[in-house]
PDB file of C-alpha atoms in Angstrom:
ATOM      1  CA  MET A   1      43.379  20.724 -29.302  1.00 47.00           C
ATOM      2  CA  LYS A   2      42.374  22.946 -26.329  1.00 46.00           C
ATOM      3  CA  LYS A   3      39.358  24.166 -28.335  1.00 48.00           C
ATOM      4  CA  ILE A   4      38.199  20.679 -29.012  1.00 51.00           C
ATOM      5  CA  VAL A   5      38.499  19.648 -25.358  1.00 42.00           C
ATOM      6  CA  LEU A   6      36.719  22.796 -24.325  1.00 43.00           C
ATOM      7  CA  LEU A   7      33.775  22.181 -26.797  1.00 45.00           C
ATOM      8  CA  LEU A   8      33.561  18.570 -25.508  1.00 48.00           C
ATOM      9  CA  VAL A   9      33.430  19.606 -21.991  1.00 48.00           C
ATOM     10  CA  LEU A  10      30.829  22.296 -22.699  1.00 49.00           C
ATOM     11  CA  PHE A  11      28.669  19.885 -24.795  1.00 52.00           C
ATOM     12  CA  MET A  12      28.841  17.152 -22.059  1.00 52.00           C
ATOM     13  CA  GLY A  13      28.156  19.635 -19.192  1.00 50.00           C
ATOM     14  CA  GLY A  14      25.199  21.044 -21.169  1.00 48.00           C
ATOM     15  CA  ASN A  15      23.829  17.611 -21.866  1.00 47.00           C
ATOM     16  CA  PHE A  16      23.768  16.751 -18.221  1.00 48.00           C
ATOM     17  CA  ALA A  17      22.316  20.007 -17.211  1.00 47.00           C
ATOM     18  CA  TYR A  18      19.311  19.770 -19.394  1.00 48.00           C
ATOM     19  CA  SER A  19      18.618  16.058 -19.006  1.00 47.00           C
ATOM     20  CA  ALA A  20      18.593  15.623 -15.288  1.00 48.00           C
ATOM     21  CA  PRO A  21      15.519  17.688 -14.274  1.00 47.00           C
ATOM     22  CA  ASN A  22      13.227  16.029 -16.768  1.00 59.00           C
ATOM     23  CA  SER A  23      14.133  12.524 -15.568  1.00 87.00           C
ATOM     24  CA  ILE A  24      12.809  12.918 -11.961  1.00 90.00           C
ATOM     25  CA  ALA A  25       9.229  12.382 -11.022  1.00 90.00           C
ATOM     26  CA  THR A  26       7.446  12.716  -7.626  1.00 91.00           C
ATOM     27  CA  VAL A  27       4.452  11.005  -6.168  1.00 91.00           C
ATOM     28  CA  ASP A  28       2.290  11.702  -3.161  1.00 92.00           C
ATOM     29  CA  VAL A  29       2.173   8.070  -2.101  1.00 90.00           C
ATOM     30  CA  LYS A  30      -0.250   8.826   0.703  1.00 93.00           C
ATOM     31  CA  LYS A  31      -2.774  10.332  -1.652  1.00 93.00           C
ATOM     32  CA  VAL A  32      -2.388   7.506  -4.198  1.00 91.00           C
ATOM     33  CA  VAL A  33      -2.984   4.843  -1.472  1.00 91.00           C
ATOM     34  CA  LYS A  34      -5.984   6.795  -0.184  1.00 92.00           C
ATOM     35  CA  SER A  35      -7.461   7.074  -3.645  1.00 92.00           C
ATOM     36  CA  SER A  36      -6.814   3.413  -4.590  1.00 92.00           C
ATOM     37  CA  PRO A  37     -10.067   1.475  -5.125  1.00 92.00           C
ATOM     38  CA  ALA A  38      -8.327  -1.738  -4.051  1.00 91.00           C
ATOM     39  CA  VAL A  39      -7.342  -0.182  -0.773  1.00 92.00           C
ATOM     40  CA  LYS A  40     -10.875   1.235  -0.276  1.00 93.00           C
ATOM     41  CA  ASP A  41     -12.388  -2.221  -0.976  1.00 93.00           C
ATOM     42  CA  LEU A  42      -9.878  -3.863   1.389  1.00 93.00           C
ATOM     43  CA  LYS A  43     -10.820  -1.359   4.297  1.00 94.00           C
ATOM     44  CA  VAL A  44     -14.491  -2.135   3.829  1.00 95.00           C
ATOM     45  CA  GLU A  45     -13.839  -5.877   3.721  1.00 95.00           C
ATOM     46  CA  GLN A  46     -11.543  -5.656   6.792  1.00 95.00           C
ATOM     47  CA  GLN A  47     -14.225  -3.850   8.750  1.00 95.00           C
ATOM     48  CA  ASP A  48     -16.921  -6.352   7.799  1.00 95.00           C
ATOM     49  CA  ARG A  49     -14.664  -9.287   8.859  1.00 95.00           C
ATOM     50  CA  MET A  50     -13.839  -7.513  12.163  1.00 94.00           C
ATOM     51  CA  ARG A  51     -17.589  -6.972  12.807  1.00 96.00           C
ATOM     52  CA  GLU A  52     -18.278 -10.775  12.062  1.00 96.00           C
ATOM     53  CA  LEU A  53     -15.435 -11.639  14.444  1.00 94.00           C
ATOM     54  CA  GLN A  54     -16.835  -9.371  17.207  1.00 96.00           C
ATOM     55  CA  ASN A  55     -20.269 -10.817  16.790  1.00 96.00           C
ATOM     56  CA  PHE A  56     -18.886 -14.313  17.046  1.00 94.00           C
ATOM     57  CA  VAL A  57     -17.052 -13.327  20.297  1.00 94.00           C
ATOM     58  CA  VAL A  58     -20.337 -11.778  21.780  1.00 95.00           C
ATOM     59  CA  ASN A  59     -22.290 -14.899  20.929  1.00 94.00           C
ATOM     60  CA  ALA A  60     -19.593 -17.165  22.333  1.00 92.00           C
ATOM     61  CA  LYS A  61     -19.540 -15.202  25.632  1.00 93.00           C
ATOM     62  CA  LYS A  62     -23.365 -15.397  25.811  1.00 93.00           C
ATOM     63  CA  GLU A  63     -23.183 -19.277  25.341  1.00 92.00           C
ATOM     64  CA  ILE A  64     -20.366 -19.552  27.925  1.00 90.00           C
ATOM     65  CA  ASP A  65     -22.247 -17.416  30.468  1.00 90.00           C
ATOM     66  CA  ALA A  66     -25.356 -19.373  30.011  1.00 90.00           C
ATOM     67  CA  GLU A  67     -23.714 -22.642  30.796  1.00 85.00           C
ATOM     68  CA  GLY A  68     -24.203 -23.531  34.502  1.00 86.00           C
ATOM     69  CA  ASP A  69     -21.894 -26.601  34.705  1.00 87.00           C
ATOM     70  CA  LEU A  70     -18.216 -25.376  35.421  1.00 87.00           C
ATOM     71  CA  ASP A  71     -16.560 -28.246  33.586  1.00 90.00           C
ATOM     72  CA  LYS A  72     -18.700 -27.698  30.434  1.00 89.00           C
ATOM     73  CA  ARG A  73     -18.141 -23.914  30.709  1.00 90.00           C
ATOM     74  CA  LYS A  74     -14.275 -24.481  30.797  1.00 92.00           C
ATOM     75  CA  LEU A  75     -14.560 -26.772  27.699  1.00 92.00           C
ATOM     76  CA  LEU A  76     -16.632 -24.112  25.876  1.00 91.00           C
ATOM     77  CA  GLU A  77     -14.051 -21.394  26.772  1.00 92.00           C
ATOM     78  CA  GLU A  78     -11.236 -23.512  25.373  1.00 94.00           C
ATOM     79  CA  LYS A  79     -13.252 -24.316  22.217  1.00 93.00           C
ATOM     80  CA  TYR A  80     -14.226 -20.792  21.550  1.00 93.00           C
ATOM     81  CA  THR A  81     -10.709 -19.491  22.420  1.00 94.00           C
ATOM     82  CA  LYS A  82      -9.260 -21.769  19.643  1.00 96.00           C
ATOM     83  CA  GLN A  83     -11.980 -20.784  17.118  1.00 95.00           C
ATOM     84  CA  ILE A  84     -11.483 -17.094  17.826  1.00 94.00           C
ATOM     85  CA  THR A  85      -7.684 -17.325  17.485  1.00 95.00           C
ATOM     86  CA  GLN A  86      -8.134 -19.228  14.170  1.00 96.00           C
ATOM     87  CA  LYS A  87     -10.609 -16.794  12.883  1.00 94.00           C
ATOM     88  CA  ALA A  88      -8.493 -13.801  13.860  1.00 95.00           C
ATOM     89  CA  LYS A  89      -5.387 -15.319  12.184  1.00 96.00           C
ATOM     90  CA  ALA A  90      -7.413 -16.001   8.982  1.00 95.00           C
ATOM     91  CA  VAL A  91      -8.588 -12.337   8.966  1.00 94.00           C
ATOM     92  CA  GLU A  92      -5.007 -11.012   9.551  1.00 95.00           C
ATOM     93  CA  LYS A  93      -3.663 -13.305   6.822  1.00 96.00           C
ATOM     94  CA  ASN A  94      -6.265 -12.315   4.332  1.00 94.00           C
ATOM     95  CA  TYR A  95      -5.630  -8.725   5.009  1.00 94.00           C
ATOM     96  CA  ALA A  96      -1.905  -8.931   4.698  1.00 95.00           C
ATOM     97  CA  ARG A  97      -2.292 -10.799   1.435  1.00 95.00           C
ATOM     98  CA  LYS A  98      -4.673  -8.295  -0.078  1.00 94.00           C
ATOM     99  CA  SER A  99      -2.653  -5.453   1.256  1.00 93.00           C
ATOM    100  CA  GLN A 100       0.449  -6.684  -0.476  1.00 94.00           C
ATOM    101  CA  ALA A 101      -1.444  -7.218  -3.782  1.00 93.00           C
ATOM    102  CA  ALA A 102      -2.784  -3.597  -3.545  1.00 92.00           C
ATOM    103  CA  ASP A 103       0.836  -2.393  -2.823  1.00 92.00           C
ATOM    104  CA  ARG A 104       2.237  -4.323  -5.854  1.00 93.00           C
ATOM    105  CA  LYS A 105      -0.566  -2.886  -8.084  1.00 93.00           C
ATOM    106  CA  ILE A 106       0.234   0.634  -7.007  1.00 92.00           C
ATOM    107  CA  THR A 107       3.967   0.085  -7.443  1.00 92.00           C
ATOM    108  CA  LYS A 108       3.443  -1.411 -10.883  1.00 94.00           C
ATOM    109  CA  THR A 109       1.275   1.498 -11.967  1.00 93.00           C
ATOM    110  CA  ILE A 110       3.923   4.000 -10.870  1.00 92.00           C
ATOM    111  CA  SER A 111       6.548   2.027 -12.636  1.00 92.00           C
ATOM    112  CA  ASN A 112       4.550   1.951 -15.832  1.00 93.00           C
ATOM    113  CA  ILE A 113       3.943   5.648 -15.748  1.00 92.00           C
ATOM    114  CA  ALA A 114       7.580   6.275 -15.070  1.00 91.00           C
ATOM    115  CA  GLU A 115       8.663   4.193 -17.996  1.00 90.00           C
ATOM    116  CA  ALA A 116       6.099   5.748 -20.255  1.00 90.00           C
ATOM    117  CA  GLY A 117       7.188   9.246 -19.263  1.00 89.00           C
ATOM    118  CA  ASN A 118      10.921   8.353 -19.495  1.00 90.00           C
ATOM    119  CA  PHE A 119      11.499   9.132 -15.879  1.00 90.00           C
ATOM    120  CA  GLY A 120      14.768   7.710 -14.525  1.00 88.00           C
ATOM    121  CA  LEU A 121      13.911   8.299 -10.968  1.00 89.00           C
ATOM    122  CA  VAL A 122      10.638   8.484  -9.066  1.00 90.00           C
ATOM    123  CA  LEU A 123      10.669   9.820  -5.436  1.00 89.00           C
ATOM    124  CA  SER A 124       8.067  10.446  -2.810  1.00 88.00           C
ATOM    125  CA  ASN A 125       7.160  14.135  -2.940  1.00 87.00           C
ATOM    126  CA  LYS A 126       7.878  14.356   0.788  1.00 88.00           C
ATOM    127  CA  ALA A 127      11.560  13.655   0.088  1.00 85.00           C
ATOM    128  CA  VAL A 128      11.859  16.365  -2.547  1.00 83.00           C
ATOM    129  CA  LEU A 129      12.081  20.079  -1.769  1.00 83.00           C
ATOM    130  CA  TYR A 130      12.201  21.390  -5.211  1.00 85.00           C
ATOM    131  CA  GLY A 131      11.981  20.096  -8.719  1.00 81.00           C
ATOM    132  CA  GLY A 132      10.753  16.903 -10.400  1.00 83.00           C
ATOM    133  CA  GLN A 133       7.462  16.416 -12.171  1.00 83.00           C
ATOM    134  CA  ASP A 134       4.558  15.457 -10.000  1.00 86.00           C
ATOM    135  CA  ILE A 135       2.805  12.360 -11.512  1.00 88.00           C
ATOM    136  CA  THR A 136       0.424  11.790  -8.579  1.00 86.00           C
ATOM    137  CA  ASP A 137      -2.778  12.497 -10.426  1.00 88.00           C
ATOM    138  CA  THR A 138      -1.666  10.350 -13.378  1.00 88.00           C
ATOM    139  CA  VAL A 139      -1.113   7.461 -11.109  1.00 88.00           C
ATOM    140  CA  ILE A 140      -4.444   7.830  -9.421  1.00 89.00           C
ATOM    141  CA  GLU A 141      -6.255   7.955 -12.844  1.00 88.00           C
ATOM    142  CA  ALA A 142      -4.356   4.971 -14.140  1.00 87.00           C
ATOM    143  CA  GLY A 143      -5.216   2.977 -10.892  1.00 80.00           C
ATOM    144  CA  LYS A 144      -8.925   3.394 -11.262  1.00 78.00           C
TER     145      LYS A 144
END
């Protein structure tokens, strides 16, 4: 009886010892995000929208400064303040929406690779001192 219990314990202990390291993957999230085409496109789009907003502000300021009548100037300031606020909110909302979509895409890619590789756990490589299989390059290639 003792031999059976001993064999069972050895078998189970050996099984845990060999299965755990193979089921952990690591990802350099910063590198994946930096390499993501969706994130790159979003940055370019955001820069363009901010440039458009800045040009709008400059043109509005010129028009306000050119107005001689103080009452009309005040009305123009109020008008442009509302428009600028609306445009800025729209830019921010668009960026947040597309940023979340890019994040979901990256997360889904990591999840798919983890499932395909039979990884039970995926951690940021910053949180792991030793061990685990780095799947960063695989995630980057899959995201292209």
